[in-house]
Each structure stands twice: as structure tokens, then as C-alpha cells.
Amino acid sequence: MPEGDTVFRAARLLDRSLSGQVLTATDFRVPQLATSDLSGGTVTATVSRGKHLLTRIERDDEAWTLHTHLKMEGAWRVHRPGERWKRPVHQARVVLTTARAVAVGFQLGIVELLPRDQEESAVGHLGPDLLGPDWDEAEALRRLLEDPARPVGEALLDQTALAGIGNMYQAELCFTSGVHPRTPVGQVPDLTRLVRRAKQMLELNKERATQSTTGNLREPLWVYRRDDRPCRRCGTTVLVAMVGPAGRERASYWCPSCQPESSQG
Ligand SMILES: [Zn+2]
């Protein structure tokens, strides 16, 4: 599951590769857009909002937004014209071609074309974006604490509270804050500090090819996907369990010594 910083990097790649250029061809390989064609349009920008990507395209008097989401396995890749694609052709969902670049969205979870003035219908539900110009720490805290009994691990993944945290940062933030992921969010000792750390982690990693929360690129993560291995801080075996509401459980990782459940108070 891509995190907000991964999506930010994808948006920056598309923005640098396509903005200001005329689309010589477009190919939407999803049933609902099979007949859509924006060739002749000019790409004006790509921005990220949380884990959503908005690519803005103008043609004549029309202003469109291509809304995409990477979901679990998705990725945008940019190729030179004629270059072999970096993923299998059958995984392509969108192909945007200009004279200089061929941008391909592979295995995208969402592909929709919206009139620009309906952008908010795609991203209006999101909470403050950790990497966005609209970042608002107080508002994110307020939304996180709306349901103080909710486990912190679950609350951090709620994109309507704050946008950009996925499973990896959720686990790493609980570890670095010393809280068990099932701790009620209202009982996290210093939630402000945790949220600031979240922003700091994403800001640092949006500039890096390899994500790290430890500061050590050889041992980049504290607990995420390190179950059955020793905690980097104390040596206790890291555990994993499914946490979250029925039907939307996610794997949660924690060190039982550094993040005792009794810290729930
Ligand atoms: Zn530990």
C-alpha cells in the first residue's frame, strides 16, 4: 500500500514529465472510459492530495481532471517514446503520450475523468494532507480525537482525519511513540508529537528513493514487516496482528516491550 510520500513523488514525476505539454494520444484502458479521448489537450499540472493523484488537462474550453489512486499495487511510470515499459503491458490502465514522454499508470485502483469543478467530489472527504499546502495540524488532531476510543493504529489510517498515512507509517509511528496500536487514540500520551513526527517522516522520505524511519538506510524500518524478528531497540520479538474494523483489518506490527498494551491506561 503506497504511503502519502510515495504518491507525492508520483505526482512530482508526472508534473515534471507532462506539465505544459500537449497530449498526442490518450488511452484509458478501463471500461467506463474506453471511448474517452483527450488528445490535443494540454496537461497543466499533477498534484497529490493524500494518496490521490489529480492530473489537470485543458482542451479548448474544457478543463478536466484525471483522478487516479494507486491503491495496493499501482504505480505511474514515465518512459521515453519507444522505450520498453517498466511493467507488463496488460497492467496498464492509463497511457498519456506527449512528444517527449509516455506516462503509464499501472494497476491503478481508481481511474476517473472529472470536470475540473468536480475535483472536490474525489478528494473533498480527505482530512488535512500531511504533505499538502492545506496542512492544518490542529484540524488533524481535532478529527483524530473525534472518536477518542478508537485504536490509534486505526485512527491514523483514516484518510478523513489526516491524509497520507498508510500501514507502514502507522506501524512506525506507534513504535516511535511507544504506544501499542490498539491504544485508544484519546489516551496516546502526546498525540501532537506523534502527528508532528508523521509529517516529519513523510517530508524526509518524499525526497528519498528508499523510505526510512530509523535514519539508517541499511535497517530502514523499526517494526513494519519485521514480525518474528528482534526489535532493533530492545531485542524482543516483534509481533503482528490484524487490527481494524471488520472487513478492513490491516496488519499491525509492534514490539511488546517497547509498546506494552498496558500503556492503554
Ligand atoms: Zn522493543
mmCIF file of C-alpha atoms and ligand atoms in Angstrom:
data_model
loop_
_atom_site.group_PDB
_atom_site.id
_atom_site.type_symbol
_atom_site.label_atom_id
_atom_site.label_comp_id
_atom_site.label_asym_id
_atom_site.label_seq_id
_atom_site.Cartn_x
_atom_site.Cartn_y
_atom_site.Cartn_z
ATOM 1 C CA MET A 1 0.000 0.000 0.000
ATOM 2 C CA PRO A 2 1.706 3.209 -1.116
ATOM 3 C CA GLU A 3 2.068 5.894 1.528
ATOM 4 C CA GLY A 4 1.494 9.627 1.050
ATOM 5 C CA ASP A 5 5.129 10.342 0.285
ATOM 6 C CA THR A 6 5.163 7.708 -2.486
ATOM 7 C CA VAL A 7 2.115 9.332 -4.038
ATOM 8 C CA PHE A 8 3.697 12.774 -3.670
ATOM 9 C CA ARG A 9 6.737 11.507 -5.593
ATOM 10 C CA ALA A 10 4.493 10.044 -8.294
ATOM 11 C CA ALA A 11 2.719 13.404 -8.634
ATOM 12 C CA ARG A 12 6.033 15.237 -8.883
ATOM 13 C CA LEU A 13 7.258 12.799 -11.554
ATOM 14 C CA LEU A 14 4.107 13.298 -13.631
ATOM 15 C CA ASP A 15 4.164 17.046 -13.100
ATOM 16 C CA ARG A 16 7.764 17.369 -14.269
ATOM 17 C CA SER A 17 7.268 14.972 -17.181
ATOM 18 C CA LEU A 18 3.958 16.187 -18.584
ATOM 19 C CA SER A 19 3.075 19.704 -17.475
ATOM 20 C CA GLY A 20 2.986 22.243 -20.278
ATOM 21 C CA GLN A 21 2.923 19.528 -22.919
ATOM 22 C CA VAL A 22 0.273 18.643 -25.455
ATOM 23 C CA LEU A 23 -1.131 15.121 -25.342
ATOM 24 C CA THR A 24 -0.601 13.458 -28.718
ATOM 25 C CA ALA A 25 -2.582 10.412 -27.590
ATOM 26 C CA THR A 26 -4.521 9.198 -24.561
ATOM 27 C CA ASP A 27 -5.595 5.659 -23.843
ATOM 28 C CA PHE A 28 -7.882 4.862 -20.929
ATOM 29 C CA ARG A 29 -7.934 1.093 -20.500
ATOM 30 C CA VAL A 30 -10.837 0.920 -18.097
ATOM 31 C CA PRO A 31 -14.348 0.069 -19.322
ATOM 32 C CA GLN A 32 -16.036 3.252 -18.163
ATOM 33 C CA LEU A 33 -13.560 5.455 -20.071
ATOM 34 C CA ALA A 34 -12.958 3.213 -23.076
ATOM 35 C CA THR A 35 -14.238 5.834 -25.519
ATOM 36 C CA SER A 36 -12.693 8.885 -23.837
ATOM 37 C CA ASP A 37 -10.027 10.757 -25.724
ATOM 38 C CA LEU A 38 -8.201 13.858 -24.505
ATOM 39 C CA SER A 39 -5.591 14.028 -27.254
ATOM 40 C CA GLY A 40 -4.907 17.600 -28.254
ATOM 41 C CA GLY A 41 -5.329 18.677 -24.646
ATOM 42 C CA THR A 42 -2.555 20.296 -22.636
ATOM 43 C CA VAL A 43 -1.502 18.934 -19.266
ATOM 44 C CA THR A 44 -1.283 21.824 -16.833
ATOM 45 C CA ALA A 45 -0.295 20.096 -13.568
ATOM 46 C CA THR A 46 -0.344 16.960 -11.462
ATOM 47 C CA VAL A 47 -0.787 17.293 -7.715
ATOM 48 C CA SER A 48 -1.257 14.826 -4.905
ATOM 49 C CA ARG A 49 -3.932 15.080 -2.242
ATOM 50 C CA GLY A 50 -3.239 12.486 0.407
ATOM 51 C CA LYS A 51 -2.955 9.290 -1.567
ATOM 52 C CA HIS A 52 -4.906 10.597 -4.552
ATOM 53 C CA LEU A 53 -3.423 11.970 -7.775
ATOM 54 C CA LEU A 54 -5.034 14.758 -9.777
ATOM 55 C CA THR A 55 -3.750 15.366 -13.300
ATOM 56 C CA ARG A 56 -5.251 18.510 -14.797
ATOM 57 C CA ILE A 57 -5.805 18.662 -18.534
ATOM 58 C CA GLU A 58 -7.220 21.541 -20.574
ATOM 59 C CA ARG A 59 -8.587 21.327 -24.058
ATOM 60 C CA ASP A 60 -10.329 24.178 -25.846
ATOM 61 C CA ASP A 61 -12.804 25.487 -23.282
ATOM 62 C CA GLU A 62 -12.821 22.268 -21.294
ATOM 63 C CA ALA A 63 -10.998 21.712 -18.022
ATOM 64 C CA TRP A 64 -10.627 18.098 -16.958
ATOM 65 C CA THR A 65 -9.083 16.319 -14.025
ATOM 66 C CA LEU A 66 -7.831 12.770 -14.315
ATOM 67 C CA HIS A 67 -8.228 11.322 -10.824
ATOM 68 C CA THR A 68 -6.143 8.233 -10.073
ATOM 69 C CA HIS A 69 -5.277 6.256 -6.968
ATOM 70 C CA LEU A 70 -2.511 3.683 -6.612
ATOM 71 C CA LYS A 71 -4.389 1.505 -4.095
ATOM 72 C CA MET A 72 -2.373 -1.644 -3.351
ATOM 73 C CA GLU A 73 -0.131 -2.334 -6.320
ATOM 74 C CA GLY A 74 -0.483 0.701 -8.549
ATOM 75 C CA ALA A 75 2.284 2.879 -9.941
ATOM 76 C CA TRP A 76 2.859 5.591 -12.504
ATOM 77 C CA ARG A 77 5.940 5.200 -14.671
ATOM 78 C CA VAL A 78 7.273 7.612 -17.276
ATOM 79 C CA HIS A 79 9.047 6.282 -20.349
ATOM 80 C CA ARG A 80 10.727 7.875 -23.320
ATOM 81 C CA PRO A 81 8.853 7.378 -26.598
ATOM 82 C CA GLY A 82 9.641 3.892 -27.896
ATOM 83 C CA GLU A 83 11.180 2.738 -24.629
ATOM 84 C CA ARG A 84 10.135 -0.649 -23.264
ATOM 85 C CA TRP A 85 7.606 -0.233 -20.429
ATOM 86 C CA LYS A 86 8.713 -0.909 -16.898
ATOM 87 C CA ARG A 87 5.753 -3.166 -16.112
ATOM 88 C CA PRO A 88 3.684 -5.669 -18.122
ATOM 89 C CA VAL A 89 1.525 -4.065 -20.809
ATOM 90 C CA HIS A 90 -1.633 -5.803 -19.597
ATOM 91 C CA GLN A 91 -1.337 -3.967 -16.262
ATOM 92 C CA ALA A 92 -1.640 -0.558 -17.947
ATOM 93 C CA ARG A 93 -4.819 1.356 -17.092
ATOM 94 C CA VAL A 94 -3.949 4.793 -18.498
ATOM 95 C CA VAL A 95 -1.438 5.869 -21.136
ATOM 96 C CA LEU A 96 -0.726 9.573 -21.640
ATOM 97 C CA THR A 97 1.565 10.289 -24.583
ATOM 98 C CA THR A 98 3.316 13.532 -25.472
ATOM 99 C CA ALA A 99 6.150 14.249 -27.895
ATOM 100 C CA ARG A 100 8.670 13.648 -25.103
ATOM 101 C CA ALA A 101 7.134 11.187 -22.694
ATOM 102 C CA VAL A 102 4.844 8.203 -22.337
ATOM 103 C CA ALA A 103 3.325 8.123 -18.849
ATOM 104 C CA VAL A 104 1.682 4.838 -17.948
ATOM 105 C CA GLY A 105 -0.479 4.209 -14.902
ATOM 106 C CA PHE A 106 -0.238 0.534 -13.994
ATOM 107 C CA GLN A 107 -2.741 -1.366 -11.813
ATOM 108 C CA LEU A 108 -4.437 1.811 -10.669
ATOM 109 C CA GLY A 109 -7.192 1.377 -8.107
ATOM 110 C CA ILE A 110 -9.192 4.386 -9.303
ATOM 111 C CA VAL A 111 -9.281 5.926 -12.773
ATOM 112 C CA GLU A 112 -11.868 8.592 -13.403
ATOM 113 C CA LEU A 113 -12.184 11.667 -15.517
ATOM 114 C CA LEU A 114 -13.907 14.602 -13.866
ATOM 115 C CA PRO A 115 -14.828 18.077 -14.967
ATOM 116 C CA ARG A 116 -12.381 20.282 -13.036
ATOM 117 C CA ASP A 117 -15.106 21.855 -10.950
ATOM 118 C CA GLN A 118 -15.954 18.397 -9.572
ATOM 119 C CA GLU A 119 -12.475 17.695 -8.194
ATOM 120 C CA GLU A 120 -13.773 18.087 -4.682
ATOM 121 C CA SER A 121 -16.085 15.116 -5.183
ATOM 122 C CA ALA A 122 -12.951 12.967 -5.420
ATOM 123 C CA VAL A 123 -10.877 14.448 -2.608
ATOM 124 C CA GLY A 124 -13.190 16.683 -0.595
ATOM 125 C CA HIS A 125 -13.681 13.992 2.047
ATOM 126 C CA LEU A 126 -9.981 13.945 2.950
ATOM 127 C CA GLY A 127 -8.624 15.389 6.149
ATOM 128 C CA PRO A 128 -5.634 17.748 6.147
ATOM 129 C CA ASP A 129 -2.915 16.450 3.834
ATOM 130 C CA LEU A 130 0.386 15.865 5.653
ATOM 131 C CA LEU A 131 2.285 16.938 2.523
ATOM 132 C CA GLY A 132 -0.233 19.430 1.193
ATOM 133 C CA PRO A 133 -0.358 23.211 1.159
ATOM 134 C CA ASP A 134 -3.514 22.904 3.273
ATOM 135 C CA TRP A 135 -1.798 21.071 6.154
ATOM 136 C CA ASP A 136 -3.529 22.011 9.396
ATOM 137 C CA GLU A 137 -2.202 20.260 12.476
ATOM 138 C CA ALA A 138 -4.938 21.468 14.823
ATOM 139 C CA GLU A 139 -7.663 20.285 12.463
ATOM 140 C CA ALA A 140 -6.000 16.875 12.054
ATOM 141 C CA LEU A 141 -5.799 16.489 15.839
ATOM 142 C CA ARG A 142 -9.409 17.522 16.214
ATOM 143 C CA ARG A 143 -10.512 14.923 13.671
ATOM 144 C CA LEU A 144 -8.330 12.185 15.179
ATOM 145 C CA LEU A 145 -9.891 12.829 18.585
ATOM 146 C CA GLU A 146 -13.483 12.896 17.377
ATOM 147 C CA ASP A 147 -13.704 9.257 18.466
ATOM 148 C CA PRO A 148 -11.235 9.046 21.390
ATOM 149 C CA ALA A 149 -11.943 5.341 21.991
ATOM 150 C CA ARG A 150 -10.798 4.325 18.532
ATOM 151 C CA PRO A 151 -7.452 2.462 18.440
ATOM 152 C CA VAL A 152 -4.646 4.806 17.394
ATOM 153 C CA GLY A 153 -3.485 2.361 14.725
ATOM 154 C CA GLU A 154 -6.895 2.548 13.100
ATOM 155 C CA ALA A 155 -7.331 6.315 13.504
ATOM 156 C CA LEU A 156 -4.009 7.066 11.799
ATOM 157 C CA LEU A 157 -5.149 5.164 8.702
ATOM 158 C CA ASP A 158 -8.383 7.156 8.465
ATOM 159 C CA GLN A 159 -7.765 9.450 5.489
ATOM 160 C CA THR A 160 -10.704 11.634 6.515
ATOM 161 C CA ALA A 161 -8.855 12.500 9.751
ATOM 162 C CA LEU A 162 -5.479 13.213 8.178
ATOM 163 C CA ALA A 163 -4.346 12.171 4.721
ATOM 164 C CA GLY A 164 -1.176 10.356 3.764
ATOM 165 C CA ILE A 165 -0.506 7.650 6.354
ATOM 166 C CA GLY A 166 -0.564 4.021 5.242
ATOM 167 C CA ASN A 167 0.210 0.784 7.011
ATOM 168 C CA MET A 168 3.946 1.307 7.143
ATOM 169 C CA TYR A 169 3.920 4.753 8.775
ATOM 170 C CA GLN A 170 1.120 3.671 11.084
ATOM 171 C CA ALA A 171 3.324 0.912 12.498
ATOM 172 C CA GLU A 172 6.438 3.057 12.653
ATOM 173 C CA LEU A 173 4.650 5.965 14.329
ATOM 174 C CA CYS A 174 3.157 3.753 17.015
ATOM 175 C CA PHE A 175 6.620 2.323 17.666
ATOM 176 C CA THR A 176 8.451 5.643 17.823
ATOM 177 C CA SER A 177 5.739 6.956 20.138
ATOM 178 C CA GLY A 178 5.952 3.870 22.369
ATOM 179 C CA VAL A 179 2.243 3.141 22.067
ATOM 180 C CA HIS A 180 0.548 -0.141 21.250
ATOM 181 C CA PRO A 181 -1.522 0.194 18.039
ATOM 182 C CA ARG A 182 -4.667 -0.768 19.999
ATOM 183 C CA THR A 183 -4.229 2.116 22.457
ATOM 184 C CA PRO A 184 -7.311 4.368 22.303
ATOM 185 C CA VAL A 185 -6.282 7.466 20.385
ATOM 186 C CA GLY A 186 -7.593 9.649 23.216
ATOM 187 C CA GLN A 187 -5.098 8.010 25.580
ATOM 188 C CA VAL A 188 -1.953 8.460 23.483
ATOM 189 C CA PRO A 189 0.294 10.461 25.839
ATOM 190 C CA ASP A 190 1.421 13.075 23.305
ATOM 191 C CA LEU A 191 -0.649 12.858 20.142
ATOM 192 C CA THR A 192 0.587 16.238 18.909
ATOM 193 C CA ARG A 193 4.138 14.944 18.975
ATOM 194 C CA LEU A 194 3.087 11.803 17.096
ATOM 195 C CA VAL A 195 1.378 13.862 14.387
ATOM 196 C CA ARG A 196 4.393 16.160 14.042
ATOM 197 C CA ARG A 197 6.578 13.108 13.696
ATOM 198 C CA ALA A 198 4.265 11.810 10.976
ATOM 199 C CA LYS A 199 4.704 14.985 8.988
ATOM 200 C CA GLN A 200 8.459 14.912 9.572
ATOM 201 C CA MET A 201 8.738 11.286 8.371
ATOM 202 C CA LEU A 202 6.770 11.951 5.199
ATOM 203 C CA GLU A 203 8.624 15.203 4.488
ATOM 204 C CA LEU A 204 12.000 13.472 4.824
ATOM 205 C CA ASN A 205 11.017 10.472 2.759
ATOM 206 C CA LYS A 206 9.384 12.363 -0.069
ATOM 207 C CA GLU A 207 12.948 13.291 -1.099
ATOM 208 C CA ARG A 208 14.312 9.744 -0.817
ATOM 209 C CA ALA A 209 14.080 6.770 -3.158
ATOM 210 C CA THR A 210 14.124 4.387 -0.180
ATOM 211 C CA GLN A 211 11.839 5.103 2.745
ATOM 212 C CA SER A 212 13.382 5.079 6.195
ATOM 213 C CA THR A 213 12.049 5.922 9.624
ATOM 214 C CA THR A 214 15.164 4.934 11.564
ATOM 215 C CA GLY A 215 17.574 7.205 9.723
ATOM 216 C CA ASN A 216 19.616 4.114 8.845
ATOM 217 C CA LEU A 217 19.128 3.039 5.225
ATOM 218 C CA ARG A 218 20.525 -0.440 5.896
ATOM 219 C CA GLU A 219 17.944 -1.020 8.616
ATOM 220 C CA PRO A 220 15.326 1.391 7.342
ATOM 221 C CA LEU A 221 12.297 0.459 9.464
ATOM 222 C CA TRP A 222 11.685 -0.250 13.145
ATOM 223 C CA VAL A 223 8.873 -2.815 13.121
ATOM 224 C CA TYR A 224 6.922 -2.772 9.844
ATOM 225 C CA ARG A 225 7.024 -6.260 8.282
ATOM 226 C CA ARG A 226 9.602 -7.296 10.880
ATOM 227 C CA ASP A 227 7.403 -9.781 12.745
ATOM 228 C CA ASP A 228 9.300 -12.702 14.300
ATOM 229 C CA ARG A 229 12.481 -10.654 14.212
ATOM 230 C CA PRO A 230 14.194 -8.899 17.118
ATOM 231 C CA CYS A 231 13.221 -5.331 17.967
ATOM 232 C CA ARG A 232 16.034 -3.018 16.879
ATOM 233 C CA ARG A 233 15.819 -1.192 20.207
ATOM 234 C CA CYS A 234 15.425 -3.976 22.800
ATOM 235 C CA GLY A 235 15.703 -7.362 21.065
ATOM 236 C CA THR A 236 12.188 -8.557 21.946
ATOM 237 C CA THR A 237 10.463 -10.423 19.114
ATOM 238 C CA VAL A 238 8.277 -8.111 17.040
ATOM 239 C CA LEU A 239 4.628 -9.229 16.781
ATOM 240 C CA VAL A 240 1.959 -8.854 14.115
ATOM 241 C CA ALA A 241 -1.833 -8.970 14.315
ATOM 242 C CA MET A 242 -4.781 -7.828 12.261
ATOM 243 C CA VAL A 243 -6.238 -4.595 13.642
ATOM 244 C CA GLY A 244 -9.166 -2.513 12.488
ATOM 245 C CA PRO A 245 -12.885 -2.664 11.813
ATOM 246 C CA ALA A 246 -14.349 -5.903 10.416
ATOM 247 C CA GLY A 247 -13.693 -6.217 6.722
ATOM 248 C CA ARG A 248 -10.980 -3.557 6.740
ATOM 249 C CA GLU A 249 -8.424 -5.144 9.049
ATOM 250 C CA ARG A 250 -4.781 -4.343 8.393
ATOM 251 C CA ALA A 251 -1.630 -5.983 9.629
ATOM 252 C CA SER A 252 -0.254 -4.122 12.626
ATOM 253 C CA TYR A 253 3.298 -4.630 13.876
ATOM 254 C CA TRP A 254 4.640 -3.798 17.330
ATOM 255 C CA CYS A 255 7.251 -4.629 19.932
ATOM 256 C CA PRO A 256 5.513 -5.879 23.096
ATOM 257 C CA SER A 257 8.288 -4.449 25.298
ATOM 258 C CA CYS A 258 8.634 -1.007 23.718
ATOM 259 C CA GLN A 259 4.870 -0.734 23.147
ATOM 260 C CA PRO A 260 3.153 -2.542 26.051
ATOM 261 C CA GLU A 261 -0.614 -2.928 25.844
ATOM 262 C CA SER A 262 -0.826 -1.836 29.487
ATOM 263 C CA SER A 263 0.152 1.611 28.255
ATOM 264 C CA GLN A 264 -3.529 1.860 27.322
ATOM 265 C CA GLY A 265 -4.095 3.021 30.883
HETATM 266 ZN ZN ZN B 1 11.485 -3.220 21.663
#
